[in-house]
Short mmCIF file of C-alpha atoms and ligand atoms in Angstrom, two decimals:
data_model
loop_
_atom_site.label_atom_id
_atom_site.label_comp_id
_atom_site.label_asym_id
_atom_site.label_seq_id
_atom_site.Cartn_x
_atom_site.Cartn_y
_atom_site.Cartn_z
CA UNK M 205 91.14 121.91 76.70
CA UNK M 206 94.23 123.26 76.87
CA UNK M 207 95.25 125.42 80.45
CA UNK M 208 95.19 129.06 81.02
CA UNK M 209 98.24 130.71 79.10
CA UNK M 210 98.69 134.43 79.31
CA UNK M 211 100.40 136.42 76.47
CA UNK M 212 102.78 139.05 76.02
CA UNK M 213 101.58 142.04 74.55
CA UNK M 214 103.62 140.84 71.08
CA UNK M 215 101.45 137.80 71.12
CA UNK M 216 98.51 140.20 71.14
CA UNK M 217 99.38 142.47 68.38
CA UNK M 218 99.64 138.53 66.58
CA UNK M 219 96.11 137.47 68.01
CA UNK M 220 94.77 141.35 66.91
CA UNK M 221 96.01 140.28 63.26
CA UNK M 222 94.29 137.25 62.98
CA UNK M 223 91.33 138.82 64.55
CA UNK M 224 91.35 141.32 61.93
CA UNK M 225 91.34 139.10 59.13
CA UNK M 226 88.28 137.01 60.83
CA UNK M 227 86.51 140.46 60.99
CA UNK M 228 87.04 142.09 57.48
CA UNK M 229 85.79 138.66 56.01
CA UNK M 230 83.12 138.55 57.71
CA UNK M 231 82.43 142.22 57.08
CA UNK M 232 82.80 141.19 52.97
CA UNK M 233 81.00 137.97 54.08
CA UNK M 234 77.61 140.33 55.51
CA UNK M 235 77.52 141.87 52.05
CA UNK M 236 77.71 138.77 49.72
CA UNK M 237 74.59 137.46 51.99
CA UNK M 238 71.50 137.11 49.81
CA UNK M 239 68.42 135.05 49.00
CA UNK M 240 69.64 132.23 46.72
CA UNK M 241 73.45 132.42 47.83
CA UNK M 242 74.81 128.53 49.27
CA UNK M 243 76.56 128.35 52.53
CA UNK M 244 79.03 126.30 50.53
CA UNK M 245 79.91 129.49 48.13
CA UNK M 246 80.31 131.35 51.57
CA UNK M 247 82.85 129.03 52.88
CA UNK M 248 84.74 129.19 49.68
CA UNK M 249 84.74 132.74 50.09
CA UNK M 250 85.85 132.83 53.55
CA UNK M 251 88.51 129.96 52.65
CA UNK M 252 90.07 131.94 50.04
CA UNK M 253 90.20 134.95 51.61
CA UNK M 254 92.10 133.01 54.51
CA UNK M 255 94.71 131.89 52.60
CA UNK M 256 95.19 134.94 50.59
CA UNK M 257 96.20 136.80 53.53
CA UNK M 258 98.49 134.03 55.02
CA UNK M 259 96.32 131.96 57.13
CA UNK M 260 94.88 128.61 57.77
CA UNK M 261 91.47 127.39 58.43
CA UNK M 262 90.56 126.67 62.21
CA UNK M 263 87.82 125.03 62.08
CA UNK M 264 88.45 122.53 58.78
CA UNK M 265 89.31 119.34 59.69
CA UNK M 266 88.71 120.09 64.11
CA UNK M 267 88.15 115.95 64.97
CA UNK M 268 84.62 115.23 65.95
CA UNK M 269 84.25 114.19 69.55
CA UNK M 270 82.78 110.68 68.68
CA UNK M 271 84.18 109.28 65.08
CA UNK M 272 86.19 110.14 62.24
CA UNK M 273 83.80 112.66 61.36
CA UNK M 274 86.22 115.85 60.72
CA UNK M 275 84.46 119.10 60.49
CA UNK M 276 84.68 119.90 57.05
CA UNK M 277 84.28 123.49 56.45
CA UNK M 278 86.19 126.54 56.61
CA UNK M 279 83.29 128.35 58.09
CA UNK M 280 80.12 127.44 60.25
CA UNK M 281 77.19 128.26 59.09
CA UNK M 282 74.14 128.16 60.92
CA UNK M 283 70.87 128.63 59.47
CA UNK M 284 67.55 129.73 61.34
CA UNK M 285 67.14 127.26 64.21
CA UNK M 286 70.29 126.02 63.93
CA UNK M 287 72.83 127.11 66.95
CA UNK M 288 76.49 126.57 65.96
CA UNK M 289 78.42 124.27 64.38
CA UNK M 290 75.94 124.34 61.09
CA UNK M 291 78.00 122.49 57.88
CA UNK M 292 78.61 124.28 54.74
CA UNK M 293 75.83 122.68 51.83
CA UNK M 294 75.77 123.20 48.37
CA UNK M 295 72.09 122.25 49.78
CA UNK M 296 71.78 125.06 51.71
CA UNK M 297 70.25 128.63 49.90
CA UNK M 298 69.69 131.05 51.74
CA UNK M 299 66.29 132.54 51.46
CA UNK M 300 64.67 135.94 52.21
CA UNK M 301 63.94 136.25 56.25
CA UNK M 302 65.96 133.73 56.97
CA UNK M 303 69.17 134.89 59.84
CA UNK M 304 72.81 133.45 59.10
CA UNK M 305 74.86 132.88 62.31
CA UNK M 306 78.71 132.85 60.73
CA UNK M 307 81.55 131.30 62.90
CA UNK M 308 85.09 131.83 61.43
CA UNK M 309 88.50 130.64 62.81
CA UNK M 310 91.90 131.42 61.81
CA UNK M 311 95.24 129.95 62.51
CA UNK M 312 98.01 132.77 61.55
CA UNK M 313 101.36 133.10 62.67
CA UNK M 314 100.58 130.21 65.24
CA UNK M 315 98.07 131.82 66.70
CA UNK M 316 93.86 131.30 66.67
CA UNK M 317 91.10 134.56 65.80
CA UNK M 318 87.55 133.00 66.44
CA UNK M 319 84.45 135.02 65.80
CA UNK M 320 81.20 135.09 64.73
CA UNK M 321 78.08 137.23 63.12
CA UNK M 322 74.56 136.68 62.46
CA UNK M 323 73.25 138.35 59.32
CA UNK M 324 69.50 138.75 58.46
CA UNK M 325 69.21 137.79 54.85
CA UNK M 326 67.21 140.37 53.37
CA UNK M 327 64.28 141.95 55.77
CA UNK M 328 63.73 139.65 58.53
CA UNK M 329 60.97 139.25 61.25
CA UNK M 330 60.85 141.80 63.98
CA UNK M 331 61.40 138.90 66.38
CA UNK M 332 64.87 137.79 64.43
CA UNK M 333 65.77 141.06 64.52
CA UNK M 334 65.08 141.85 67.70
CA UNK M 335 66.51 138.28 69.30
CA UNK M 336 69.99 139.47 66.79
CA UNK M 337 69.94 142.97 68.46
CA UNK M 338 69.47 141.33 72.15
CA UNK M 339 72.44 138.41 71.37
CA UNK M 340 74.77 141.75 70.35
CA UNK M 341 74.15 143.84 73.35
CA UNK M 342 74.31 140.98 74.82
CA UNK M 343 77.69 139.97 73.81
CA UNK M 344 79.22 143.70 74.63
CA UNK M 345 78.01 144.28 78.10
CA UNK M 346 80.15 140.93 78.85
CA UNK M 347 83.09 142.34 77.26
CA UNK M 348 82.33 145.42 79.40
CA UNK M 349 82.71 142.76 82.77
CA UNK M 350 86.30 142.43 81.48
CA UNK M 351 89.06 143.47 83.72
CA UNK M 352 91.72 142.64 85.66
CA UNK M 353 90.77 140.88 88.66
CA UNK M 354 87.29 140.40 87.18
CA UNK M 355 85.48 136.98 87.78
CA UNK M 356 84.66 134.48 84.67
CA UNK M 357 81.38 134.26 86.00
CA UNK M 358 80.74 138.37 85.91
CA UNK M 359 80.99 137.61 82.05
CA UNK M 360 78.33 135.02 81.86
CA UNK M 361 75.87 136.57 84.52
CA UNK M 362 75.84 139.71 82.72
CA UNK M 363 75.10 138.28 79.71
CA UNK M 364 72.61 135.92 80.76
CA UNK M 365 70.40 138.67 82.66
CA UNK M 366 70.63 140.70 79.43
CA UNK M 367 69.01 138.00 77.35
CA UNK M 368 66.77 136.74 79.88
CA UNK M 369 65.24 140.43 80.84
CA UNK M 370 64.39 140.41 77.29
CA UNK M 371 62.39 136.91 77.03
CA UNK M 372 64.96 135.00 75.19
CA UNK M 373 67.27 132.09 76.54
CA UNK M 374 71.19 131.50 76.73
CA UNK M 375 72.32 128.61 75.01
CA UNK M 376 74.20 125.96 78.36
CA UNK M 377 75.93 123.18 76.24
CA UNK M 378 78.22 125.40 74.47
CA UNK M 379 80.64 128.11 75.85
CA UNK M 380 83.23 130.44 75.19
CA UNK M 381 86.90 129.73 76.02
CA UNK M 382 90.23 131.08 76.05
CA UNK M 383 92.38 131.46 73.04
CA UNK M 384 95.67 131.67 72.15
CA UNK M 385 98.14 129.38 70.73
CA UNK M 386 95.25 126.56 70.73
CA UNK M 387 91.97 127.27 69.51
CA UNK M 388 90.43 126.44 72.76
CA UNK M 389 92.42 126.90 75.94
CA UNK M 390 91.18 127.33 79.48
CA UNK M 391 89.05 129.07 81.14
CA UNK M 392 85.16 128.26 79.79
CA UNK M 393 83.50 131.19 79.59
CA UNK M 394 79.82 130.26 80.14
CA UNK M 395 77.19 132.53 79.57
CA UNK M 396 75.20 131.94 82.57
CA UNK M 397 75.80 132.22 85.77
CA UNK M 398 76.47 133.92 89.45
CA UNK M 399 79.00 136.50 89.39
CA UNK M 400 82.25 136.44 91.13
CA UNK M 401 83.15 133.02 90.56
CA UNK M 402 85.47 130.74 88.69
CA UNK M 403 88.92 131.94 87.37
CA UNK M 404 90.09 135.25 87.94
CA UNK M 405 90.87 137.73 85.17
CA UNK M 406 94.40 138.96 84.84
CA UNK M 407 96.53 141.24 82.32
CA UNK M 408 97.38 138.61 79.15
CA UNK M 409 94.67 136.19 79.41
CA UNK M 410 92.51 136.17 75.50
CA UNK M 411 89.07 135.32 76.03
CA UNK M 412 86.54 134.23 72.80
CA UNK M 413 83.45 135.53 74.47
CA UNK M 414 80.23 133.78 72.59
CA UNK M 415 76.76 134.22 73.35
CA UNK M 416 74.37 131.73 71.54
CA UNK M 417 70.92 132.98 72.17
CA UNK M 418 67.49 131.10 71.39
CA UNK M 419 64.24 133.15 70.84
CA UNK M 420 62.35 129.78 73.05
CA UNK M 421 63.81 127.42 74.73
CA UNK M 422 67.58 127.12 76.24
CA UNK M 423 67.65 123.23 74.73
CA UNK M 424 69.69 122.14 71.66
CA UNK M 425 70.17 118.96 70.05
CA UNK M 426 73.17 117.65 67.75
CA UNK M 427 71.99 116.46 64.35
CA UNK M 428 72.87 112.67 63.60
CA UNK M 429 73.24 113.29 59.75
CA UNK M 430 76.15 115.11 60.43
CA UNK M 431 77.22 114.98 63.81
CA UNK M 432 77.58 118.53 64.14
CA UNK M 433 74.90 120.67 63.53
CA UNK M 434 73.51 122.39 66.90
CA UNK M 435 69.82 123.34 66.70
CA UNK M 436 67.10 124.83 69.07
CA UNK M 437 65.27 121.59 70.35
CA UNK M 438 61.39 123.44 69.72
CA UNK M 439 62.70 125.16 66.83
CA UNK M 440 62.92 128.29 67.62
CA UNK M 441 65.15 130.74 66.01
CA UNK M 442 69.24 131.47 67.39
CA UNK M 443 71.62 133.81 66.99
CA UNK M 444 75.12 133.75 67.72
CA UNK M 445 77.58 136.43 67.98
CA UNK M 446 81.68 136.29 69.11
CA UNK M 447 84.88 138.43 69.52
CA UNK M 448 88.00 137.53 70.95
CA UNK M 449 88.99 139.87 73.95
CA UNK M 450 92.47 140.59 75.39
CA UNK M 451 92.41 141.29 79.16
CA UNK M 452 94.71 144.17 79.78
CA UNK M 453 96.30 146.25 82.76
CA UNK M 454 93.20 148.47 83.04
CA UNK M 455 90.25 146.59 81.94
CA UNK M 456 89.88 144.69 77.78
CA UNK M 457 91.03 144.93 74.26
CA UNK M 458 88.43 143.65 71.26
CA UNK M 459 90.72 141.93 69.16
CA UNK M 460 90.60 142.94 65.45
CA UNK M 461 88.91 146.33 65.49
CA UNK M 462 90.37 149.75 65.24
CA UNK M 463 89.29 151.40 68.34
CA UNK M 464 89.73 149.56 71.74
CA UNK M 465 86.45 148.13 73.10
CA UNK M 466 84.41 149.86 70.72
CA UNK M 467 82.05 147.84 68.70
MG1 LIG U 153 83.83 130.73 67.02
MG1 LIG U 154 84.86 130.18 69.94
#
């Protein structure tokens, strides 16, 4: 991982941009989700809409920690019990209750946007719902931790005794990270945790803040036909939701929306 870098506020306005673009697609992308609709025609969507505004797939072509194995989509899509890092599939229709968790990066002006959405496809069970609701709340009371001379660890503690109060389980394996220039740049943002540790916060640090929440247990395995899909080791259901966030001199800036810190 790259080291901490922090960034003028003209890098910002850049990062906001990409962020923006991440965000309307996945807006568009929330209301082209329906039973019978591949993840593959999703990624084509997203990949298009990319390069029609002037930027570059993140995530296409990221090396695989182990082999030759390239990620090969412009999205992630992760289906059900799957965590992150779920591969595009002609293979893969959605169907009616199933939940979506969307992860879209975007290189623009040499800089990264990462975020991510889970949509319910169709109605879904109260407990998807609910364990989508929980992984969103979840996600904005550790943007609220955000501030200067905030702790990393006020981040992940926060959102860890959100999810845990209500019966579900933070994901360990995978974190969030800073963001900038690289697509993943120091610190990790964990969500778990005591508070008051690890790095402190200061004005032009960009953190991707991620909770991946399982409705069971916190364990995940990788699949071997692909060598990237993440999924709930008891299969239980996941949801997954991310914004990048701008520290600033009085507290944190969501990247790519309107109104500052307002979801
Ligand atoms: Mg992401
Ligand atoms: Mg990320």
């Amino acid at each position: 991982m790259s080291p901490t870098v922090l960034k003028s506020p003209a890098e910002i306005d850049v990062m906001d941009e990409a962020n923006r673009i991440i965000r309307t697609i996945l807006r568009d992308l929330r209301g082209i989700v329906r039973p019978g609709v591949t993840t593959l025609e999703m990624d084509r969507f997203a990949e298009e809409r990319i390069l029609s505004e002037g930027g570059v797939p993140a995530f296409k072509g990221y090396p695989h920690r182990n082999d030759g194995r390239d990620f090969p989509g412009t999205i992630c899509s992760s289906l059900n019990g799957e965590v992150v890092h779920g591969v595009p599939s002609e293979n893969v229709r959605l169907e009616e209750g199933d939940i979506i968790s969307v992860d879209l990066g975007v290189r623009y002006k040499g800089y990264y946007g990462d975020s991510a959405e889970t949509f319910p496809v169709g109605t879904v069970s109260e407990e998807a719902d609910r364990l989508m609701a929980v992984t969103r709340q979840a996600l904005n009371l550790g943007i609220a931790q955000v501030r200067p001379d905030g702790r990393v660890s006020d981040i992940g503690h926060a959102v860890q005794s959100h999810v845990e109060a209500n019966g579900f389980s933070v994901v360990r394996e995978f974190v969030g990270h800073g963001i900038g220039s690289e697509l993943h740049e120091e610190p990790q943002v964990p969500n778990f945790g005591k508070p008051g540790r690890g790095t402190r916060l200061a004005p032009g640090m960009v953190l991707a803040i991620e909770p991946m929440v399982n409705a069971g247990g916190a364990d995940v395995m990788i699949s071997a036909d692909d060598g990237w899909t993440a999924r709930t080791r008891d299969g239980s259901l996941s949801a997954h939701f991310e914004v990048s966030v701008a520290v600033t001199e009085t507290g944190y800036r969501v990247l790519g929306e309107p109104t500052p810190g307002k979801e």
